[in-house]
Coordinates of C-alpha atoms and ligand atoms in Angstrom, one line a residue:
X1 CA 79.8 96.6 94.6
X2 CA 80.5 93.7 92.8
X3 CA 81.6 94.8 89.3
X4 CA 83.8 92.7 87.2
X5 CA 87.1 94.5 86.2
X6 CA 88.6 93.3 83.0
X7 CA 92.3 92.1 82.7
X8 CA 92.8 95.5 81.0
X9 CA 91.8 96.9 84.2
X10 CA 88.6 98.7 83.3
X11 CA 84.9 97.9 83.4
X12 CA 84.2 98.0 79.7
X13 CA 82.9 101.5 79.2
X14 CA 82.7 102.7 82.7
X15 CA 84.4 104.8 85.4
X16 CA 85.1 102.9 88.7
X17 CA 85.9 105.6 91.0
X18 CA 85.7 103.3 93.7
X19 CA 88.6 101.1 92.6
X20 CA 91.1 101.7 95.6
X21 CA 94.2 99.9 94.1
X22 CA 97.1 100.9 91.8
X23 CA 96.8 101.7 88.1
X24 CA 98.0 99.1 85.8
X25 CA 100.7 101.5 84.4
X26 CA 102.0 102.0 87.9
X27 CA 103.1 98.6 88.5
X28 CA 106.8 98.2 88.5
X29 CA 106.7 94.9 86.0
X30 CA 110.2 95.4 84.8
X31 CA 111.7 95.6 88.2
X32 CA 109.7 92.6 89.5
X33 CA 110.7 90.6 86.3
X34 CA 114.6 91.3 87.1
X35 CA 113.9 90.3 90.8
X36 CA 112.4 86.9 89.5
X37 CA 115.3 86.4 87.2
X38 CA 117.9 87.0 89.8
X39 CA 116.1 84.7 92.5
X40 CA 115.5 81.9 89.7
X41 CA 119.3 81.8 88.9
X42 CA 120.2 81.5 92.6
X43 CA 120.9 77.7 93.1
X44 CA 118.9 77.6 96.1
X45 CA 115.7 78.6 94.6
X46 CA 113.9 75.3 95.1
X47 CA 113.9 76.4 98.8
X48 CA 111.3 78.9 98.3
X49 CA 109.0 76.2 97.0
X50 CA 109.0 74.8 100.5
X51 CA 107.2 75.9 103.4
X52 CA 108.9 79.0 104.8
X53 CA 110.4 80.2 108.1
X54 CA 107.4 80.9 110.5
X55 CA 108.5 84.8 110.9
X56 CA 108.7 85.2 107.2
X57 CA 111.5 85.7 104.7
X58 CA 114.7 86.5 106.5
X59 CA 116.2 89.0 103.9
X60 CA 112.8 90.8 103.8
X61 CA 112.7 91.2 107.7
X62 CA 116.3 92.4 107.9
X63 CA 115.5 95.0 105.1
X64 CA 112.5 96.2 106.7
X65 CA 113.9 96.4 110.2
X66 CA 117.0 98.3 108.9
X67 CA 114.8 100.7 106.9
X68 CA 112.6 101.4 109.8
X69 CA 115.6 102.2 112.0
X70 CA 117.4 104.3 109.4
X71 CA 114.3 106.2 108.1
X72 CA 111.9 106.7 111.3
X73 CA 114.7 106.0 114.2
X74 CA 112.7 103.0 115.4
X75 CA 114.6 101.3 118.2
X76 CA 113.6 97.8 116.8
X77 CA 115.2 94.7 116.3
X78 CA 114.3 91.8 113.9
X79 CA 112.4 90.2 117.1
X80 CA 109.6 93.0 116.6
X81 CA 109.0 92.4 113.0
X82 CA 107.2 89.7 111.0
X83 CA 106.2 88.9 107.4
X84 CA 102.4 88.7 106.9
X85 CA 100.3 88.1 103.8
X86 CA 99.4 91.7 103.3
X87 CA 97.7 94.0 106.1
X88 CA 94.4 92.2 105.8
X89 CA 96.1 89.0 107.1
X90 CA 97.5 91.0 110.0
X91 CA 94.1 92.5 110.9
X92 CA 92.4 89.3 110.8
X93 CA 95.2 87.5 112.9
X94 CA 95.2 90.2 115.6
X95 CA 91.5 89.9 115.7
X96 CA 91.8 86.3 116.0
X97 CA 94.5 86.4 118.8
X98 CA 93.6 89.4 120.8
X99 CA 89.7 89.0 121.1
X100 CA 86.9 86.7 121.8
X101 CA 83.2 87.2 120.2
X102 CA 81.3 89.8 122.0
X103 CA 84.3 91.8 122.7
X104 CA 84.5 95.7 122.1
X105 CA 86.4 97.4 119.9
X106 CA 87.0 101.3 119.1
X107 CA 86.9 102.5 115.2
X108 CA 86.9 105.7 113.8
X109 CA 83.6 106.9 112.0
X110 CA 83.9 106.6 109.3
X111 CA 86.6 103.9 109.1
X112 CA 88.2 101.2 106.6
X113 CA 85.2 99.3 105.3
X114 CA 87.0 95.9 105.0
X115 CA 88.4 96.1 108.2
X116 CA 85.0 96.5 109.6
X117 CA 84.1 93.4 107.8
X118 CA 86.7 91.3 109.3
X119 CA 85.7 92.6 112.8
X120 CA 82.0 91.6 112.1
X121 CA 83.3 88.1 111.1
X122 CA 85.0 87.8 114.5
X123 CA 81.5 88.9 116.0
X124 CA 83.1 91.9 117.8
X125 CA 81.1 95.0 118.9
X126 CA 82.2 97.9 117.2
X127 CA 81.8 101.4 119.0
X128 CA 82.7 104.2 116.4
X129 CA 84.0 107.6 117.3
X130 CA 83.6 110.4 115.2
X131 CA 86.8 112.1 113.4
X132 CA 87.3 115.5 112.3
X133 CA 90.1 116.7 110.0
X134 CA 92.6 116.0 112.5
X135 CA 91.1 112.3 113.0
X136 CA 89.4 110.9 116.0
X137 CA 87.8 113.5 118.3
X138 CA 89.4 113.1 121.6
X139 CA 86.6 114.5 123.6
X140 CA 84.3 111.8 121.9
X141 CA 86.8 109.0 122.4
X142 CA 86.9 110.0 126.3
X143 CA 83.2 109.9 126.3
X144 CA 82.9 106.7 124.8
X145 CA 85.5 105.2 127.2
X146 CA 83.8 106.4 130.2
X147 CA 80.5 105.0 128.9
X148 CA 81.9 101.6 128.4
X149 CA 83.4 101.9 131.9
X150 CA 80.1 102.4 133.3
X151 CA 78.8 99.3 131.5
X152 CA 81.8 97.7 133.2
X153 CA 83.7 97.1 129.7
X154 CA 86.9 97.9 128.2
X155 CA 87.8 97.8 124.6
X156 CA 90.2 95.4 123.2
X157 CA 91.8 97.7 120.6
X158 CA 91.5 100.9 118.8
X159 CA 91.8 100.2 115.0
X160 CA 93.2 103.5 113.2
X161 CA 94.6 104.1 109.9
X162 CA 96.9 107.0 110.9
X163 CA 97.8 108.6 107.4
X164 CA 95.9 109.2 104.5
X165 CA 93.1 107.3 106.1
X166 CA 90.8 105.2 104.3
X167 CA 88.2 106.6 103.4
X168 CA 88.8 110.3 104.4
X169 CA 92.1 111.0 103.3
X170 CA 92.9 112.7 106.6
X171 CA 96.1 112.3 108.6
X172 CA 96.2 112.5 112.5
X173 CA 98.8 115.2 113.8
X174 CA 101.3 114.2 116.5
X175 CA 99.3 115.9 119.5
X176 CA 96.4 113.9 118.6
X177 CA 98.3 110.6 118.5
X178 CA 99.7 111.4 122.1
X179 CA 96.2 112.0 123.4
X180 CA 95.2 108.7 122.0
X181 CA 98.2 107.0 123.5
X182 CA 97.6 108.4 127.0
X183 CA 93.9 107.2 126.8
X184 CA 95.4 103.9 125.8
X185 CA 97.6 103.8 128.8
X186 CA 94.9 104.7 131.3
X187 CA 92.2 102.5 129.8
X188 CA 94.5 99.6 128.7
X189 CA 93.6 99.2 125.3
X190 CA 95.8 98.1 122.4
X191 CA 96.4 100.5 119.3
X192 CA 96.2 98.7 116.0
X193 CA 98.0 101.0 113.4
X194 CA 97.2 100.2 109.8
X195 CA 99.8 102.2 108.2
X196 CA 99.4 101.1 104.6
X197 CA 99.7 104.6 103.0
X198 CA 102.5 106.4 104.8
X199 CA 104.8 105.8 101.8
X200 CA 102.5 107.8 99.5
X201 CA 103.1 111.0 100.8
X202 CA 103.3 113.9 98.5
X203 CA 105.2 116.5 100.5
X204 CA 105.3 117.1 104.2
X205 CA 107.0 114.8 106.4
X206 CA 104.6 112.6 108.4
X207 CA 104.0 112.8 112.0
X208 CA 105.7 110.1 113.9
X209 CA 103.8 106.5 114.1
X210 CA 101.9 105.8 117.1
X211 CA 104.6 103.1 117.4
X212 CA 107.3 105.5 117.7
X213 CA 105.6 107.8 119.9
X214 CA 104.6 105.1 122.5
X215 CA 108.0 103.4 122.0
X216 CA 106.2 100.0 120.9
X217 CA 104.3 99.8 124.0
X218 CA 100.8 98.3 123.2
X219 CA 101.0 99.1 119.7
X220 CA 101.0 97.0 116.8
X221 CA 101.8 98.5 113.3
X222 CA 100.9 96.9 110.0
X223 CA 102.7 97.8 106.5
X224 CA 102.3 96.5 103.1
X225 CA 103.6 96.5 99.6
X226 CA 100.0 96.5 98.1
X227 CA 100.0 100.0 97.7
X228 CA 103.5 100.7 96.6
X229 CA 104.4 97.4 94.6
X230 CA 100.9 95.5 94.0
X231 CA 98.3 94.0 96.1
X232 CA 98.7 90.5 94.2
X233 CA 101.9 90.0 95.7
X234 CA 100.1 89.5 99.1
X235 CA 103.1 90.8 101.2
X236 CA 103.0 92.7 104.2
X237 CA 104.5 93.3 107.7
X238 CA 103.7 93.7 111.3
X239 CA 105.9 95.3 113.9
X240 CA 105.1 95.0 117.6
X241 CA 106.8 94.1 121.1
X242 CA 109.2 91.1 120.9
X243 CA 106.7 88.8 123.0
X244 CA 103.6 89.9 120.9
X245 CA 105.4 89.0 117.7
X246 CA 106.6 85.5 119.2
X247 CA 103.0 84.8 119.9
X248 CA 101.9 85.3 116.7
X249 CA 104.7 83.5 115.0
X250 CA 104.0 80.6 117.2
X251 CA 100.3 80.4 116.2
X252 CA 98.8 77.2 114.9
X253 CA 98.3 79.3 111.5
X254 CA 101.9 79.7 110.9
X255 CA 103.3 76.4 112.7
X256 CA 101.0 74.5 110.1
X257 CA 101.5 76.7 107.1
X258 CA 104.7 78.1 107.4
X259 CA 105.2 81.9 107.1
X260 CA 103.6 84.2 104.6
X261 CA 103.9 83.4 100.9
X262 CA 107.6 82.5 100.6
X263 CA 107.9 82.8 96.9
X264 CA 106.7 86.1 96.5
X265 CA 108.3 87.4 99.6
X266 CA 111.8 86.2 98.2
X267 CA 110.9 88.4 95.0
X268 CA 110.0 91.5 97.2
X269 CA 113.1 91.0 99.1
X270 CA 115.3 90.9 96.2
X271 CA 113.7 93.9 94.6
X272 CA 113.9 95.9 97.9
X273 CA 117.5 94.9 98.6
X274 CA 118.5 96.0 94.8
X275 CA 117.5 99.8 95.8
X276 CA 114.7 99.7 93.1
X277 CA 111.7 100.1 95.8
X278 CA 113.1 103.5 97.0
X279 CA 113.7 104.7 93.4
X280 CA 109.9 103.3 92.5
X281 CA 108.6 105.1 95.5
X282 CA 110.0 108.7 94.4
X283 CA 108.4 108.2 91.0
X284 CA 105.3 107.0 92.2
X285 CA 104.7 109.7 94.7
X286 CA 104.8 112.0 91.8
X287 CA 102.2 109.9 89.8
X288 CA 100.0 109.7 92.4
X289 CA 100.2 113.7 93.4
X290 CA 99.4 114.3 89.7
X291 CA 96.3 112.2 90.0
X292 CA 95.2 113.8 93.2
X293 CA 95.9 117.2 91.5
X294 CA 93.6 116.3 88.6
X295 CA 91.1 115.1 91.0
X296 CA 90.9 118.3 93.3
X297 CA 91.2 120.6 90.2
X298 CA 88.0 118.7 88.9
X299 CA 86.2 119.0 92.3
X300 CA 87.0 122.7 92.6
X301 CA 85.6 123.3 89.2
X302 CA 82.4 121.5 89.2
X303 CA 81.3 120.9 92.8
X304 CA 78.6 123.3 94.2
X305 CA 79.4 125.1 97.5
X306 CA 77.2 122.8 99.3
X307 CA 79.4 119.8 98.8
X308 CA 82.6 119.3 101.2
X309 CA 85.6 117.3 100.4
X310 CA 89.0 116.5 101.8
X311 CA 92.3 117.6 100.3
X312 CA 94.8 114.7 101.1
X313 CA 98.3 115.0 101.1
X314 CA 99.1 111.5 100.1
X315 CA 97.2 108.2 99.5
X316 CA 94.4 107.4 97.4
X317 CA 91.0 108.8 98.6
X318 CA 89.0 111.9 98.7
X319 CA 86.0 111.9 101.0
X320 CA 82.9 113.9 99.8
X321 CA 79.8 115.2 102.1
X322 CA 76.7 115.9 99.9
X323 CA 74.1 118.2 100.9
X324 CA 71.6 117.0 103.4
X325 CA 68.8 117.0 100.9
X326 CA 70.8 114.3 98.7
X327 CA 71.0 110.7 99.5
X328 CA 74.2 109.1 98.4
X329 CA 71.9 106.4 97.0
X330 CA 70.0 108.2 94.9
X331 CA 73.1 109.8 93.4
X332 CA 74.6 106.2 92.9
X333 CA 71.8 105.1 91.1
X334 CA 71.8 108.2 88.7
X335 CA 75.6 108.0 88.2
X336 CA 75.4 104.3 87.3
X337 CA 72.8 105.1 84.4
X338 CA 76.1 107.3 83.4
X339 CA 78.4 104.5 83.9
X340 CA 80.1 106.0 86.8
X341 CA 80.6 104.1 90.2
X342 CA 81.8 105.2 93.3
X343 CA 82.1 103.8 97.1
X344 CA 78.9 105.0 99.1
X345 CA 79.6 106.3 102.5
X346 CA 77.4 103.7 104.4
X347 CA 79.9 100.8 104.2
X348 CA 82.4 102.9 106.2
X349 CA 80.7 103.3 109.3
X350 CA 79.6 100.9 112.1
X351 CA 76.1 102.3 112.0
X352 CA 75.5 102.4 108.0
X353 CA 72.9 105.1 108.7
X354 CA 75.7 107.4 109.2
X355 CA 76.8 107.4 105.8
X356 CA 73.8 108.3 103.8
X357 CA 75.2 111.6 102.5
X358 CA 78.9 110.4 102.0
X359 CA 81.1 108.9 99.3
X360 CA 84.7 107.9 98.6
X361 CA 86.5 108.5 95.7
X362 CA 89.8 107.2 94.6
X363 CA 92.3 108.8 92.4
X364 CA 94.9 105.7 92.3
X365 CA 93.6 103.8 89.5
X366 CA 91.6 105.4 86.6
X367 CA 93.4 107.1 83.7
X368 CA 93.4 110.6 84.3
X369 CA 91.1 111.6 81.5
X370 CA 88.4 109.2 83.1
X371 CA 89.1 110.5 86.6
X372 CA 88.2 114.0 85.5
X373 CA 85.4 112.7 83.2
X374 CA 83.9 111.0 86.3
X375 CA 84.1 113.7 88.7
X376 CA 82.5 116.0 85.9
X377 CA 79.4 113.4 85.8
X378 CA 79.1 113.6 89.4
X379 CA 79.2 117.3 89.6
X380 CA 76.5 117.6 86.9
X381 CA 74.3 115.1 88.8
X382 CA 74.7 116.6 92.0
X383 CA 73.7 120.2 90.7
X384 CA 70.7 118.7 88.9
X385 CA 69.5 116.7 92.1
X386 CA 70.0 119.0 94.9
X387 CA 68.3 121.9 93.0
Ligands
PLP1 C1 93.5 100.8 105.4 C2 93.8 99.6 104.6 N1 94.1 98.7 105.0 C3 94.6 97.4 104.7 C4 94.5 97.2 103.0 C5 94.7 96.1 102.5 O1 96.0 95.9 102.3 P1 96.5 94.5 102.0 O2 96.6 94.4 100.6 O3 98.0 94.7 102.5 O4 96.0 93.4 102.6 C6 93.9 98.6 102.4 C7 93.7 98.5 100.9 O5 92.5 99.1 100.7 C8 93.5 99.6 103.2 O6 93.1 100.9 102.6

């Protein structure tokens, strides 16, 4: 969908239920301004206008390593973490370094649309495996791996969004993660864990990450500030075994251009080290939880029983299944007549035909009244169109 979002954050008169980024009133503008002021007063500020260390801003690396050690008990040092220009950069860099055109990857069905796009850019073959309300179905994963073995092929990696998945909102429980790790050991594939939503959880503790459960063996874990600060900062991180991180840091990309976005990385480091991020996270979780509650409340009151939807406990997204008689393209066309837009399911599948009766709603961006109004329009249309 190629709709222009105005500087005010809305498409004039319309309701973009597809928009999966933070609302403008949730951006910590004052805190970022204070961080900029502080680094500006530092006499070494001019160094930030030079190329940066290949591994990324050292203070931010130290902050993140310490946080992961303290909060998750990860046994990592600074040799296990590098700063990247957002998770997207990491997905592209990993694809570049670990694969050659024609290699096979494993992805969930559905999976994150823009990651699938990157994999296609790298001319990779996607084998998708169905998910249920606990993520990837292990029996199906085993079947796919055996099929590939018969073909004499092995997947290079499995790409997974483990917490509050984009697009389904689903979180994979610990036993399922362990089963995937066992298969990754048996069949020799890497797990690429794109964990961009873990800090937006509304209650329960999350299961340990793949990285923690596998003790770092053959897992690459991505994180980002896009969802909890702002995507325009373009700062994220990658955690992995020291030799893999060294390979990435030594790549031509970083040797030539230096580490990721030195100026904004310094702002983010200053912001985080002041304690502002943790305080912002506590507030942000409440804001997103309220939005999730409004969205689910509206869905509960307007959707017919023939519509299914997930009840995420964090993140940004709800995934809807339409009755078999209703195609999502027809719903999208009718909704656009009423200025309501959502993300149709097809884009989230390796085979777009699998997504003809699904759609993704985002509750992160819209004002509450628009969120409710947009869902009401969809409920109205679905009732009319599935009669
Ligand atoms: C699963 C997933 N990965 C990565 C991204 C993009 O992250 P970044 O802005 O850090 O590149 C998103 C944003 O929607 C996402 O949902």
